[in-house]
CSV table of C-alpha atoms and ligand atoms in Angstrom, one decimal:
chain,number,residue,atom,x,y,z
A,1,MET,CA,33.6,-28.8,-11.5
A,2,ARG,CA,36.8,-27.5,-13.0
A,3,GLY,CA,37.1,-25.3,-16.1
A,4,ILE,CA,33.4,-25.4,-16.9
A,5,ALA,CA,32.6,-21.8,-16.0
A,6,LEU,CA,30.7,-20.1,-18.8
A,7,PHE,CA,30.7,-23.2,-20.9
A,8,GLY,CA,29.1,-25.5,-18.5
A,9,LYS,CA,27.2,-25.4,-15.2
A,10,VAL,CA,28.1,-22.7,-12.8
A,11,HIS,CA,28.0,-23.9,-9.2
A,12,ILE,CA,26.6,-21.8,-6.4
A,13,LEU,CA,27.7,-21.8,-2.7
A,14,ASP,CA,25.3,-19.8,-0.6
A,15,THR,CA,26.7,-18.3,2.5
A,16,THR,CA,23.6,-16.3,3.7
A,17,LEU,CA,23.7,-18.4,6.9
A,18,ARG,CA,27.4,-17.7,7.6
A,19,ASP,CA,28.8,-14.5,5.9
A,20,GLY,CA,25.2,-13.1,5.5
A,21,GLU,CA,24.5,-13.7,9.2
A,22,GLN,CA,27.7,-11.6,10.0
A,23,THR,CA,25.6,-8.5,9.0
A,24,PRO,CA,25.6,-6.4,12.1
A,25,GLY,CA,22.5,-7.1,14.3
A,26,VAL,CA,21.6,-10.4,12.5
A,27,SER,CA,21.3,-13.6,14.5
A,28,LEU,CA,19.2,-16.5,13.2
A,29,ASN,CA,17.9,-19.2,15.5
A,30,LEU,CA,17.6,-22.9,14.8
A,31,GLU,CA,14.1,-22.7,13.2
A,32,GLU,CA,15.0,-19.7,11.1
A,33,LYS,CA,18.3,-21.3,9.8
A,34,LEU,CA,16.4,-24.5,9.0
A,35,ASP,CA,13.7,-22.5,7.2
A,36,ILE,CA,16.2,-20.6,5.0
A,37,ALA,CA,18.3,-23.8,4.4
A,38,ARG,CA,15.2,-25.7,3.2
A,39,HIS,CA,14.3,-22.9,0.8
A,40,LEU,CA,17.9,-22.6,-0.5
A,41,ASP,CA,17.9,-26.3,-1.2
A,42,ALA,CA,14.6,-26.1,-3.0
A,43,LEU,CA,16.0,-23.1,-4.9
A,44,GLY,CA,18.8,-25.4,-6.2
A,45,VAL,CA,22.0,-24.1,-4.6
A,46,ASP,CA,24.9,-26.7,-4.7
A,47,VAL,CA,26.4,-25.9,-1.3
A,48,ILE,CA,25.0,-24.3,1.8
A,49,GLU,CA,27.5,-22.7,4.2
A,50,ALA,CA,25.2,-23.1,7.2
A,51,GLY,CA,27.4,-21.2,9.7
A,52,SER,CA,30.6,-21.4,11.6
A,53,VAL,CA,30.9,-24.2,14.1
A,54,VAL,CA,33.2,-22.2,16.3
A,55,THR,CA,30.6,-19.5,16.9
A,56,SER,CA,28.6,-21.0,19.7
A,57,GLU,CA,26.7,-24.0,21.1
A,58,GLY,CA,23.5,-22.6,19.6
A,59,GLU,CA,25.1,-22.2,16.2
A,60,ARG,CA,26.3,-25.8,16.3
A,61,GLY,CA,22.8,-27.0,17.3
A,62,ALA,CA,21.3,-25.2,14.3
A,63,MET,CA,24.0,-26.5,11.9
A,64,LYS,CA,23.5,-30.0,13.2
A,65,ALA,CA,19.7,-29.7,12.5
A,66,VAL,CA,20.4,-28.4,9.0
A,67,ALA,CA,22.8,-31.3,8.3
A,68,ALA,CA,20.1,-33.8,9.7
A,69,GLU,CA,17.5,-32.5,7.2
A,70,GLY,CA,18.9,-34.7,4.5
A,71,LEU,CA,18.9,-31.9,1.9
A,72,ARG,CA,20.2,-32.4,-1.6
A,73,ALA,CA,22.8,-29.6,-1.1
A,74,GLU,CA,26.2,-30.1,0.5
A,75,ILE,CA,26.2,-28.7,4.0
A,76,CYS,CA,29.4,-26.9,5.0
A,77,SER,CA,30.9,-24.9,7.8
A,78,TYR,CA,33.5,-22.2,7.9
A,79,VAL,CA,36.5,-23.4,10.0
A,80,ARG,CA,39.9,-21.9,10.8
A,81,ALA,CA,43.1,-23.9,10.3
A,82,ARG,CA,42.7,-25.6,13.6
A,83,THR,CA,42.0,-29.3,14.2
A,84,GLU,CA,39.7,-28.4,17.1
A,85,ASP,CA,37.4,-26.5,14.6
A,86,VAL,CA,37.4,-29.6,12.3
A,87,ASP,CA,36.4,-31.7,15.3
A,88,LEU,CA,33.4,-29.5,15.9
A,89,ALA,CA,32.4,-29.8,12.3
A,90,LEU,CA,32.6,-33.6,12.6
A,91,GLU,CA,30.4,-33.4,15.7
A,92,CYS,CA,27.7,-31.6,13.6
A,93,ASP,CA,27.8,-34.3,10.9
A,94,LEU,CA,28.6,-31.8,8.1
A,95,ASP,CA,29.6,-32.8,4.6
A,96,SER,CA,32.4,-30.3,4.1
A,97,VAL,CA,34.5,-27.5,5.6
A,98,HIS,CA,35.4,-24.1,4.2
A,99,LEU,CA,38.9,-24.0,5.6
A,100,VAL,CA,40.0,-20.4,5.7
A,101,VAL,CA,43.6,-19.2,5.9
A,102,PRO,CA,44.7,-15.6,5.6
A,103,VAL,CA,47.1,-15.3,2.6
A,104,SER,CA,48.0,-11.6,2.3
A,105,ASP,CA,51.0,-10.5,4.3
A,106,LEU,CA,48.9,-7.8,5.8
A,107,HIS,CA,46.6,-10.4,7.4
A,108,ILE,CA,49.4,-12.9,8.2
A,109,ARG,CA,51.5,-10.3,10.0
A,110,SER,CA,49.0,-7.9,11.5
A,111,LYS,CA,46.1,-10.2,12.3
A,112,LEU,CA,47.8,-13.6,12.9
A,113,ARG,CA,51.2,-12.2,14.0
A,114,SER,CA,52.6,-15.1,12.1
A,115,ASP,CA,54.5,-15.8,8.9
A,116,ARG,CA,53.9,-17.4,5.5
A,117,ASP,CA,55.6,-20.8,6.4
A,118,SER,CA,53.4,-21.2,9.5
A,119,VAL,CA,50.3,-20.5,7.6
A,120,MET,CA,51.3,-22.9,4.9
A,121,ARG,CA,52.1,-25.6,7.5
A,122,SER,CA,48.8,-25.2,9.3
A,123,ALA,CA,46.8,-25.2,6.1
A,124,VAL,CA,48.4,-28.5,5.0
A,125,GLU,CA,48.1,-30.1,8.4
A,126,VAL,CA,44.4,-29.2,8.9
A,127,THR,CA,43.5,-30.1,5.3
A,128,GLU,CA,45.0,-33.6,5.9
A,129,TYR,CA,43.2,-33.9,9.2
A,130,ALA,CA,39.8,-33.0,7.7
A,131,ARG,CA,40.3,-35.3,4.7
A,132,ALA,CA,41.4,-38.1,6.9
A,133,HIS,CA,38.1,-37.7,8.8
A,134,GLY,CA,36.0,-37.9,5.7
A,135,LEU,CA,35.2,-34.2,5.2
A,136,VAL,CA,35.3,-32.5,1.8
A,137,VAL,CA,37.7,-29.5,2.0
A,138,GLU,CA,37.4,-26.2,0.2
A,139,LEU,CA,40.7,-24.4,1.0
A,140,SER,CA,40.1,-20.7,1.0
A,141,GLY,CA,42.6,-17.9,0.8
A,142,GLU,CA,41.3,-14.9,2.9
A,143,ASP,CA,42.3,-11.5,1.4
A,144,ALA,CA,43.6,-13.3,-1.7
A,145,SER,CA,43.0,-10.2,-3.8
A,146,ARG,CA,45.7,-8.4,-1.8
A,147,ALA,CA,48.1,-11.4,-1.6
A,148,ASP,CA,51.3,-12.2,-3.4
A,149,GLU,CA,50.1,-14.4,-6.3
A,150,PRO,CA,53.1,-16.8,-6.3
A,151,PHE,CA,52.6,-17.5,-2.6
A,152,LEU,CA,48.8,-17.9,-3.1
A,153,ARG,CA,49.5,-20.4,-5.8
A,154,SER,CA,52.0,-22.3,-3.7
A,155,ILE,CA,49.5,-22.6,-0.8
A,156,TYR,CA,46.8,-23.8,-3.2
A,157,LEU,CA,49.1,-26.4,-4.6
A,158,ALA,CA,50.2,-27.6,-1.1
A,159,GLY,CA,46.5,-27.8,-0.2
A,160,ILE,CA,45.7,-29.9,-3.2
A,161,ASP,CA,48.6,-32.2,-2.4
A,162,ALA,CA,47.1,-32.5,1.2
A,163,GLY,CA,43.8,-33.6,-0.3
A,164,ALA,CA,41.7,-30.3,-0.7
A,165,GLU,CA,39.0,-30.9,-3.4
A,166,ARG,CA,38.3,-27.3,-4.0
A,167,LEU,CA,40.0,-23.9,-3.6
A,168,CYS,CA,38.6,-20.4,-3.0
A,169,TYR,CA,39.8,-16.9,-3.7
A,170,CYS,CA,38.4,-14.3,-1.3
A,171,ASP,CA,38.1,-10.6,-2.2
A,172,THR,CA,37.7,-10.0,1.5
A,173,VAL,CA,37.5,-6.2,1.4
A,174,GLY,CA,35.9,-5.8,-2.1
A,175,VAL,CA,39.0,-4.3,-3.8
A,176,LEU,CA,39.0,-6.5,-6.9
A,177,VAL,CA,38.0,-5.0,-10.3
A,178,PRO,CA,36.4,-7.1,-13.1
A,179,GLU,CA,39.5,-6.9,-15.4
A,180,LYS,CA,41.8,-8.3,-12.6
A,181,ALA,CA,39.2,-10.9,-11.6
A,182,PHE,CA,39.1,-12.2,-15.2
A,183,GLU,CA,42.9,-12.3,-15.5
A,184,VAL,CA,43.6,-13.9,-12.1
A,185,PHE,CA,41.1,-16.6,-12.7
A,186,SER,CA,42.4,-17.3,-16.2
A,187,ARG,CA,45.8,-17.9,-14.6
A,188,LEU,CA,44.4,-20.0,-11.7
A,189,SER,CA,42.4,-22.1,-14.1
A,190,ASP,CA,45.4,-24.3,-14.8
A,191,LEU,CA,45.4,-25.5,-11.2
A,192,PRO,CA,44.3,-29.2,-10.8
A,193,ALA,CA,41.3,-28.3,-8.6
A,194,PRO,CA,38.3,-26.0,-9.1
A,195,VAL,CA,38.5,-22.5,-7.7
A,196,SER,CA,35.5,-20.6,-6.2
A,197,VAL,CA,35.2,-16.9,-6.1
A,198,HIS,CA,34.1,-15.1,-2.9
A,199,CYS,CA,33.5,-11.3,-3.3
A,200,HIS,CA,32.4,-8.4,-1.1
A,201,ASP,CA,30.6,-5.3,-2.3
A,202,ASP,CA,32.5,-2.5,-0.7
A,203,PHE,CA,32.7,-0.7,-4.0
A,204,GLY,CA,29.5,-2.1,-5.5
A,205,MET,CA,31.6,-4.4,-7.8
A,206,ALA,CA,30.8,-7.8,-6.2
A,207,THR,CA,28.5,-9.0,-8.9
A,208,ALA,CA,30.7,-7.7,-11.8
A,209,ASN,CA,33.8,-9.2,-10.2
A,210,THR,CA,32.1,-12.6,-9.6
A,211,VAL,CA,30.8,-12.8,-13.2
A,212,SER,CA,34.2,-11.8,-14.5
A,213,ALA,CA,35.9,-14.5,-12.4
A,214,LEU,CA,33.4,-17.1,-13.7
A,215,ARG,CA,34.3,-16.0,-17.2
A,216,GLY,CA,38.0,-16.4,-16.4
A,217,GLY,CA,37.5,-19.9,-15.2
A,218,ALA,CA,36.0,-19.9,-11.6
A,219,ALA,CA,33.9,-22.9,-11.0
A,220,MET,CA,31.7,-21.8,-8.2
A,221,ALA,CA,30.3,-18.4,-6.9
A,222,HIS,CA,29.9,-17.7,-3.2
A,223,VAL,CA,26.8,-15.6,-2.8
A,224,THR,CA,24.2,-14.5,-0.2
A,225,VAL,CA,20.5,-13.8,-0.7
A,226,ASN,CA,19.9,-10.0,-1.1
A,227,GLY,CA,23.7,-9.6,-1.0
A,228,ILE,CA,23.6,-9.3,2.8
A,229,GLY,CA,26.9,-9.5,4.7
A,230,GLU,CA,29.3,-7.3,6.6
A,231,ARG,CA,29.9,-3.7,5.5
A,232,GLY,CA,28.7,-3.4,1.9
A,233,GLY,CA,27.7,-7.0,1.9
A,234,ASN,CA,28.5,-10.1,-0.2
A,235,THR,CA,27.8,-10.9,-3.9
A,236,SER,CA,24.1,-11.1,-4.3
A,237,LEU,CA,22.7,-14.5,-5.4
A,238,GLU,CA,19.9,-13.1,-7.4
A,239,GLU,CA,22.1,-10.7,-9.3
A,240,VAL,CA,24.7,-13.3,-10.3
A,241,VAL,CA,22.1,-15.9,-11.3
A,242,MET,CA,20.0,-13.4,-13.4
A,243,THR,CA,23.1,-11.8,-15.0
A,244,LEU,CA,24.4,-15.2,-16.1
A,245,GLN,CA,21.0,-16.3,-17.3
A,246,SER,CA,19.8,-13.1,-19.0
A,247,LEU,CA,22.9,-11.3,-20.2
A,248,TYR,CA,25.3,-14.3,-20.9
A,249,GLY,CA,22.8,-17.0,-21.7
A,250,ILE,CA,24.2,-19.3,-19.0
A,251,LYS,CA,21.9,-21.5,-17.1
A,252,THR,CA,22.5,-22.4,-13.5
A,253,GLU,CA,20.5,-24.9,-11.5
A,254,ILE,CA,18.7,-22.1,-9.6
A,255,ARG,CA,14.9,-22.0,-10.0
A,256,SER,CA,14.8,-18.3,-10.8
A,257,GLY,CA,11.0,-18.1,-10.3
A,258,ASP,CA,11.6,-18.6,-6.5
A,259,LEU,CA,14.2,-15.8,-6.2
A,260,TYR,CA,11.7,-13.2,-5.0
A,261,ALA,CA,10.1,-15.5,-2.4
A,262,ILE,CA,13.5,-16.3,-0.8
A,263,SER,CA,14.5,-12.7,-0.9
A,264,ARG,CA,11.4,-11.8,1.1
A,265,LEU,CA,11.9,-14.7,3.5
A,266,VAL,CA,15.6,-13.7,4.2
A,267,SER,CA,14.6,-10.0,4.6
A,268,ARG,CA,11.8,-11.0,7.1
A,269,LEU,CA,13.9,-13.4,9.2
A,270,THR,CA,17.1,-11.2,9.3
A,271,GLY,CA,15.2,-8.0,9.7
A,272,ILE,CA,17.4,-6.4,7.0
A,273,PRO,CA,15.1,-4.5,4.6
A,274,VAL,CA,15.8,-4.6,0.8
A,275,ALA,CA,16.5,-1.2,-0.7
A,276,PRO,CA,13.6,-0.3,-3.1
A,277,ASN,CA,16.0,0.2,-6.0
A,278,LYS,CA,17.9,-3.1,-5.4
A,279,ALA,CA,18.3,-5.0,-8.7
A,280,ILE,CA,15.8,-8.0,-9.2
A,281,VAL,CA,14.3,-8.0,-5.7
A,282,GLY,CA,13.8,-4.4,-4.8
A,283,GLU,CA,10.3,-3.0,-4.5
A,284,ASN,CA,10.8,-0.8,-7.6
A,285,ALA,CA,12.6,-3.3,-9.8
A,286,PHE,CA,9.4,-3.9,-11.8
A,287,THR,CA,7.4,-0.8,-10.9
A,288,HIS,CA,6.7,2.0,-13.4
A,289,GLU,CA,5.5,5.5,-13.0
A,290,ALA,CA,6.6,7.7,-15.8
A,291,GLY,CA,3.8,8.1,-18.4
A,292,ILE,CA,6.2,7.6,-21.4
A,293,HIS,CA,7.5,4.4,-20.0
A,294,VAL,CA,4.0,3.0,-19.4
A,295,HIS,CA,3.1,4.0,-23.0
A,296,GLY,CA,6.0,1.9,-24.2
A,297,LEU,CA,5.2,-1.0,-21.9
A,298,ILE,CA,1.7,-1.2,-23.3
A,299,ALA,CA,3.1,-1.6,-26.8
A,300,ASP,CA,5.8,-4.1,-25.7
A,301,THR,CA,7.0,-4.8,-22.1
A,302,ALA,CA,10.6,-5.2,-23.4
A,303,THR,CA,10.7,-1.5,-24.0
A,304,TYR,CA,11.3,-0.8,-20.3
A,305,GLU,CA,11.8,-4.2,-18.7
A,306,PRO,CA,15.0,-6.2,-19.4
A,307,ILE,CA,13.4,-9.4,-18.1
A,308,HIS,CA,9.8,-10.5,-17.5
A,309,PRO,CA,8.9,-10.0,-13.8
A,310,GLU,CA,7.5,-13.5,-13.7
A,311,THR,CA,11.0,-14.9,-14.4
A,312,VAL,CA,12.0,-14.1,-10.9
A,313,GLY,CA,8.6,-14.6,-9.3
A,314,ARG,CA,7.4,-11.0,-9.4
A,315,LYS,CA,4.6,-9.0,-10.9
A,316,ARG,CA,4.7,-5.7,-12.8
A,317,ARG,CA,3.3,-2.7,-10.9
A,318,ILE,CA,2.2,0.6,-12.3
A,319,VAL,CA,2.0,3.4,-9.8
A,320,LEU,CA,0.7,6.9,-10.3
A,321,GLY,CA,2.3,10.2,-9.3
A,322,LYS,CA,3.4,13.4,-10.9
A,323,HIS,CA,5.2,11.5,-13.8
A,324,ALA,CA,2.0,9.7,-14.7
A,325,GLY,CA,0.8,10.0,-18.3
A,326,ARG,CA,-2.5,9.4,-20.1
A,327,SER,CA,-1.6,5.8,-20.8
A,328,SER,CA,-0.8,4.9,-17.2
A,329,VAL,CA,-3.9,6.6,-15.8
A,330,GLU,CA,-6.0,4.9,-18.5
A,331,LEU,CA,-4.5,1.6,-17.7
A,332,ALA,CA,-5.1,2.0,-14.0
A,333,LEU,CA,-8.7,3.1,-14.5
A,334,ARG,CA,-9.3,0.1,-16.7
A,335,GLU,CA,-8.0,-2.1,-13.9
A,336,LEU,CA,-10.5,-0.5,-11.6
A,337,GLY,CA,-13.3,-1.0,-14.2
A,338,ILE,CA,-13.8,2.7,-14.9
A,339,GLU,CA,-14.4,3.9,-18.4
A,340,CYS,CA,-14.3,7.6,-19.4
A,341,GLU,CA,-14.2,10.0,-22.2
A,342,LYS,CA,-11.0,11.8,-23.5
A,343,ARG,CA,-12.0,15.1,-21.8
A,344,GLU,CA,-12.7,13.3,-18.5
A,345,LEU,CA,-9.4,11.4,-18.7
A,346,ALA,CA,-7.5,14.7,-19.2
A,347,GLU,CA,-9.2,16.1,-16.0
A,348,ILE,CA,-8.4,12.9,-14.0
A,349,LEU,CA,-4.8,13.0,-15.2
A,350,SER,CA,-4.4,16.7,-14.2
A,351,ARG,CA,-5.8,15.9,-10.7
A,352,VAL,CA,-3.5,12.9,-10.3
A,353,LYS,CA,-0.5,15.2,-11.2
A,354,GLU,CA,-1.7,17.8,-8.8
A,355,LEU,CA,-1.6,15.2,-6.0
A,356,GLY,CA,1.8,13.9,-7.2
A,357,ASP,CA,3.2,17.4,-7.2
A,358,LYS,CA,2.4,17.6,-3.5
A,359,GLY,CA,4.9,14.7,-3.1
A,360,LYS,CA,2.2,12.1,-2.8
A,361,ARG,CA,2.1,8.6,-4.3
A,362,VAL,CA,-1.4,8.2,-5.7
A,363,THR,CA,-3.1,5.1,-4.4
A,364,ASP,CA,-5.8,3.1,-6.2
A,365,ALA,CA,-8.3,4.5,-3.7
A,366,ASP,CA,-7.2,8.1,-4.5
A,367,LEU,CA,-7.6,7.4,-8.2
A,368,GLN,CA,-11.1,6.0,-7.6
A,369,THR,CA,-12.1,9.0,-5.6
A,370,ILE,CA,-10.7,11.4,-8.2
A,371,ALA,CA,-12.5,9.5,-11.0
A,372,GLU,CA,-15.8,9.4,-9.1
A,373,ILE,CA,-15.6,13.2,-8.5
A,374,VAL,CA,-14.8,14.0,-12.1
A,375,LEU,CA,-17.4,11.5,-13.4
A,376,SER,CA,-20.0,12.6,-10.7
A,377,ILE,CA,-20.5,9.0,-9.6
A,378,GLN,CA,-19.6,9.3,-6.0
A,379,LYS,CA,-21.0,6.5,-3.9
A,380,GLU,CA,-21.8,6.1,-0.2
A,381,PRO,CA,-19.1,4.0,1.6
A,382,LYS,CA,-20.3,0.5,2.3
A,383,VAL,CA,-18.4,0.1,5.6
A,384,LYS,CA,-18.7,2.9,8.2
A,385,LEU,CA,-16.8,3.1,11.5
A,386,GLU,CA,-19.2,3.8,14.3
A,387,GLU,CA,-17.1,3.1,17.5
A,388,PHE,CA,-13.5,2.2,18.1
A,389,THR,CA,-11.5,1.6,21.3
A,390,VAL,CA,-8.0,0.3,21.9
A,391,VAL,CA,-6.3,-0.6,25.1
A,392,CYS,CA,-2.6,-1.2,25.6
A,393,GLY,CA,0.1,-0.8,28.2
A,394,ASN,CA,3.0,-2.6,29.8
A,395,ARG,CA,0.8,-5.2,31.5
A,396,ALA,CA,-2.0,-5.4,29.0
A,397,THR,CA,-2.3,-7.5,25.8
A,398,PRO,CA,-3.1,-4.8,23.1
A,399,THR,CA,-6.8,-5.2,22.5
A,400,ALA,CA,-9.2,-3.3,20.3
A,401,SER,CA,-12.9,-3.3,19.9
A,402,VAL,CA,-14.7,-2.0,16.9
A,403,LYS,CA,-18.3,-1.4,15.8
A,404,ILE,CA,-18.8,-1.0,12.1
A,405,ALA,CA,-21.9,-0.8,9.9
A,406,VAL,CA,-21.7,-2.9,6.7
A,407,ASN,CA,-24.4,-1.9,4.3
A,408,GLY,CA,-26.3,-0.6,7.4
A,409,THR,CA,-25.9,-3.8,9.5
A,410,GLU,CA,-23.9,-3.3,12.7
A,411,MET,CA,-21.1,-5.6,13.5
A,412,LEU,CA,-19.3,-5.6,16.9
A,413,GLU,CA,-15.9,-7.4,17.3
A,414,ALA,CA,-12.7,-7.3,19.3
A,415,GLY,CA,-9.2,-8.3,18.4
A,416,THR,CA,-5.8,-8.6,20.0
A,417,GLY,CA,-2.4,-8.1,18.5
A,418,VAL,CA,1.3,-7.5,19.0
A,419,GLY,CA,0.6,-3.8,19.3
A,420,PRO,CA,-2.3,-1.5,19.2
A,421,VAL,CA,-2.2,-1.1,15.4
A,422,ASP,CA,-2.2,-4.9,14.9
A,423,ALA,CA,-5.0,-5.3,17.4
A,424,ALA,CA,-7.1,-2.6,15.6
A,425,ILE,CA,-6.6,-4.2,12.2
A,426,ASN,CA,-7.4,-7.6,13.6
A,427,ALA,CA,-10.6,-6.4,15.2
A,428,ILE,CA,-11.7,-4.8,11.8
A,429,ARG,CA,-10.9,-8.0,9.9
A,430,ARG,CA,-12.9,-10.1,12.4
A,431,ALA,CA,-15.8,-7.8,12.2
A,432,ILE,CA,-15.8,-7.9,8.4
A,433,SER,CA,-15.0,-11.6,8.2
A,434,GLY,CA,-18.7,-12.6,8.3
A,435,VAL,CA,-19.4,-10.6,5.2
A,436,ARG,CA,-16.1,-10.7,3.2
A,437,ASP,CA,-12.7,-12.4,3.4
A,438,VAL,CA,-10.4,-9.4,3.3
A,439,ARG,CA,-6.6,-9.7,3.7
A,440,LEU,CA,-4.0,-7.1,4.6
A,441,GLU,CA,-1.1,-7.7,2.2
A,442,GLU,CA,1.2,-4.8,2.9
A,443,TYR,CA,1.4,-2.2,5.6
A,444,HIS,CA,3.8,0.7,5.6
A,445,VAL,CA,4.0,3.8,7.7
A,446,ASP,CA,5.9,7.1,7.1
A,447,ALA,CA,6.4,10.0,9.5
A,448,ILE,CA,5.7,13.1,7.4
A,449,THR,CA,6.9,15.5,10.1
A,450,GLY,CA,9.3,15.1,13.0
A,451,GLY,CA,8.8,14.9,16.8
A,452,THR,CA,6.3,12.9,18.9
A,453,SER,CA,3.4,14.7,17.4
A,454,ALA,CA,4.5,13.9,13.9
A,455,LEU,CA,2.0,13.5,11.1
A,456,VAL,CA,2.0,10.0,9.8
A,457,GLU,CA,0.9,8.5,6.6
A,458,VAL,CA,-0.1,4.9,6.5
A,459,TRP,CA,-0.1,2.9,3.2
A,460,VAL,CA,-1.9,-0.5,2.9
A,461,THR,CA,-2.5,-3.0,0.2
A,462,MET,CA,-5.8,-4.8,0.9
A,463,ALA,CA,-6.9,-7.9,-1.0
A,464,MET,CA,-10.1,-9.7,-1.5
A,465,GLY,CA,-10.1,-12.9,-3.7
A,466,ASP,CA,-7.5,-12.2,-6.5
A,467,ARG,CA,-8.1,-8.4,-6.4
A,468,SER,CA,-5.8,-6.0,-4.5
A,469,ILE,CA,-6.0,-2.3,-3.9
A,470,THR,CA,-3.7,0.3,-2.3
A,471,ALA,CA,-5.2,2.9,0.1
A,472,ARG,CA,-3.9,5.5,2.5
A,473,GLY,CA,-4.8,7.1,5.8
A,474,ALA,CA,-3.1,10.1,7.4
A,475,GLY,CA,-3.2,12.0,10.7
A,476,ALA,CA,-1.3,12.6,14.0
A,477,ASP,CA,-2.7,9.4,15.4
A,478,ILE,CA,-1.0,6.3,13.9
A,479,ILE,CA,-3.8,3.9,15.0
A,480,MET,CA,-6.6,6.0,13.5
A,481,ALA,CA,-4.6,6.6,10.3
A,482,SER,CA,-4.2,2.8,10.1
A,483,VAL,CA,-7.9,2.2,10.7
A,484,GLU,CA,-8.8,4.9,8.1
A,485,ALA,CA,-6.4,3.2,5.5
A,486,VAL,CA,-7.8,-0.3,6.1
A,487,LEU,CA,-11.5,0.8,5.9
A,488,GLU,CA,-10.8,2.9,2.8
A,489,GLY,CA,-9.2,-0.2,1.2
A,490,ILE,CA,-12.1,-2.5,2.2
A,491,ASN,CA,-14.7,0.1,0.9
A,492,ARG,CA,-12.9,0.3,-2.4
A,493,LEU,CA,-12.6,-3.5,-2.8
A,494,MET,CA,-16.3,-3.9,-2.1
A,495,GLN,CA,-17.1,-1.1,-4.5
A,496,LEU,CA,-15.0,-2.9,-7.2
A,497,GLU,CA,-16.8,-6.1,-6.5
A,498,GLU,CA,-20.2,-4.4,-6.9
A,499,ASP,CA,-19.2,-2.8,-10.2
A,500,GLY,CA,-18.1,-6.2,-11.4
B,1,KIV,O1,35.4,-12.6,3.0
B,1,KIV,C1,36.1,-13.4,3.4
B,1,KIV,O2,37.4,-13.4,3.3
B,1,KIV,C2,35.5,-14.5,4.2
B,1,KIV,C3,36.4,-15.6,4.6
B,1,KIV,C4,36.3,-15.7,6.1
B,1,KIV,C5,36.0,-16.8,3.9
B,1,KIV,O3,34.3,-14.5,4.4
B,2,ZN,ZN1,33.3,-13.0,3.1
C-alpha cells in the first residue's frame, strides 16, 4: 500500500462500527452491525473496524458474526497493547487488530500514568504476540498529532521490526491542520510500512486534514459513514471519497452511487440524524429554492451543482418558498402537468412568495391548490374522510379505524401501528389499497408553538407508481394533522393521475 496516495489507489478503513459507535447514545446490536458491515463491504471499503473486542460479550458476538460472513473486506478490531485483548480478537476469528498505544506525553503520563519506555515495550511485545498468532497488525499512535515526532518515529520503527504491517497516525482531538498533515505525512512516507491517517472533526477540519495527509503520502484513510463519532465526530467517508474523486481526480474502490443509501441506513440504525446542510448526504445537498439558481440549473446543472446528484445515488429537488422565481415555479407546475399563461404564472408566483414570506415551505399540494384557484380549475377531492377513531394507551395496541369515500364509494378499514399516528396512516393505506397502491415515503413533524397544546405541522411525501408529491397538514392535534396531510397527498396524486 505504501507511497501510492494520490498517484495510486487510496485505501479506506471504515470505523463506523467502532469509533462511529462511540457516538454518545449509539449501541448497535448483532443484526444491525451485520447489516452495516454487509453494506460497507458492498460499497468497497478495504477494512472494516467492526468494533472493540474488549467492550462486551455482546460486542464480541457481533464481531464474530461479521467475521463469519466471509466478506471481501478485512475485518479488524481495536485492541489495547495487552495480550489478553489479542486473545479476544483471536477468539472472534478476526483478520487484523488495530493495536492502539498512546504516544503523546500528555496521554502517557496523565492517562496511562506510565512512561515512554514502558509504552514502547508493550507495543513491541503485543505486536510480536499478535503477529505470532497470525493476525495482521496496524500499530496506531493515539494522540500522535500532539506527540514528539522523533519518539513517534521510534515507536513506529520498533513496531515494524516487531512485525507490524501498517501504522496509523491519530489526530485524536482534531487539532491537526492541513499544512501540518501534509508535512508530517511527507516525512513519515520514508518509513518502510504504509501509514494510515485517522482524524477527528473537532474544528471541522477532518476531511481537509485527511486529504492533505493522503497528498503527503498516507496510504489509507480511517473514516465513518456520515462522519459520526465522539464529540465533533470522525472524518466522513462520503466527503473524503467525493473530494478525492471530484476535486483531485483520484478514484477509490468505493461505489459512489451507493453513498446515499448507506448514509440513510447508518442514520436509521444509529438514530443519529444527518444535518440538512451536511455535504453530499444532507437533505439540502441537492435541493434548490432560489429562483436565480433554478434559472441557471435549467440552462446547465453545473451552474449550481458541483457534481451530479446521481453520482452519489441522489436526486435533484426543487422546493418553493419566498426565494422562488418564475423559472422554479414554471418548472414545478410543469412537473404537475399544469400549463398557464404569463399573467397567471406571475399571480401564482406572487401567491407562492406570500406563503413563503409567512415562513412556510410550499408543498406540491400547496402549489396545486394555488394554481387551481388562479386558473379557476378547482376540483372536488376524490377521497373524503367520513369517520375516524383511534385508540391507544399503556395496555392497548394503537389501533385506528377509518371510513373514507373514494369517488363516492365508502371504504371501512382498521390498522394498528407502533403509535396512534402510525396506526392512523396504516388504516388509511389499507382503506385505499383496494383502489390505489399509495406509499408514504417521508413523514416529518414540526412543533410550531411550544407547550403541550403546541400547533404542529406535518409534512409528508406520498408516492404512487413513480410519482411522488409533498403535502402538509396542520393543527393542535398531531394525529388529525397527519391524517389531513396523508389524505391531501393521496388526493393530489389521484388528481395528477387523472390529468395524465
Ligand atoms: O481517535 C483516536 O485516537 C482513536 C484511537 C483509539 C485509535 O480512535
Ligand atoms: Zn478516533
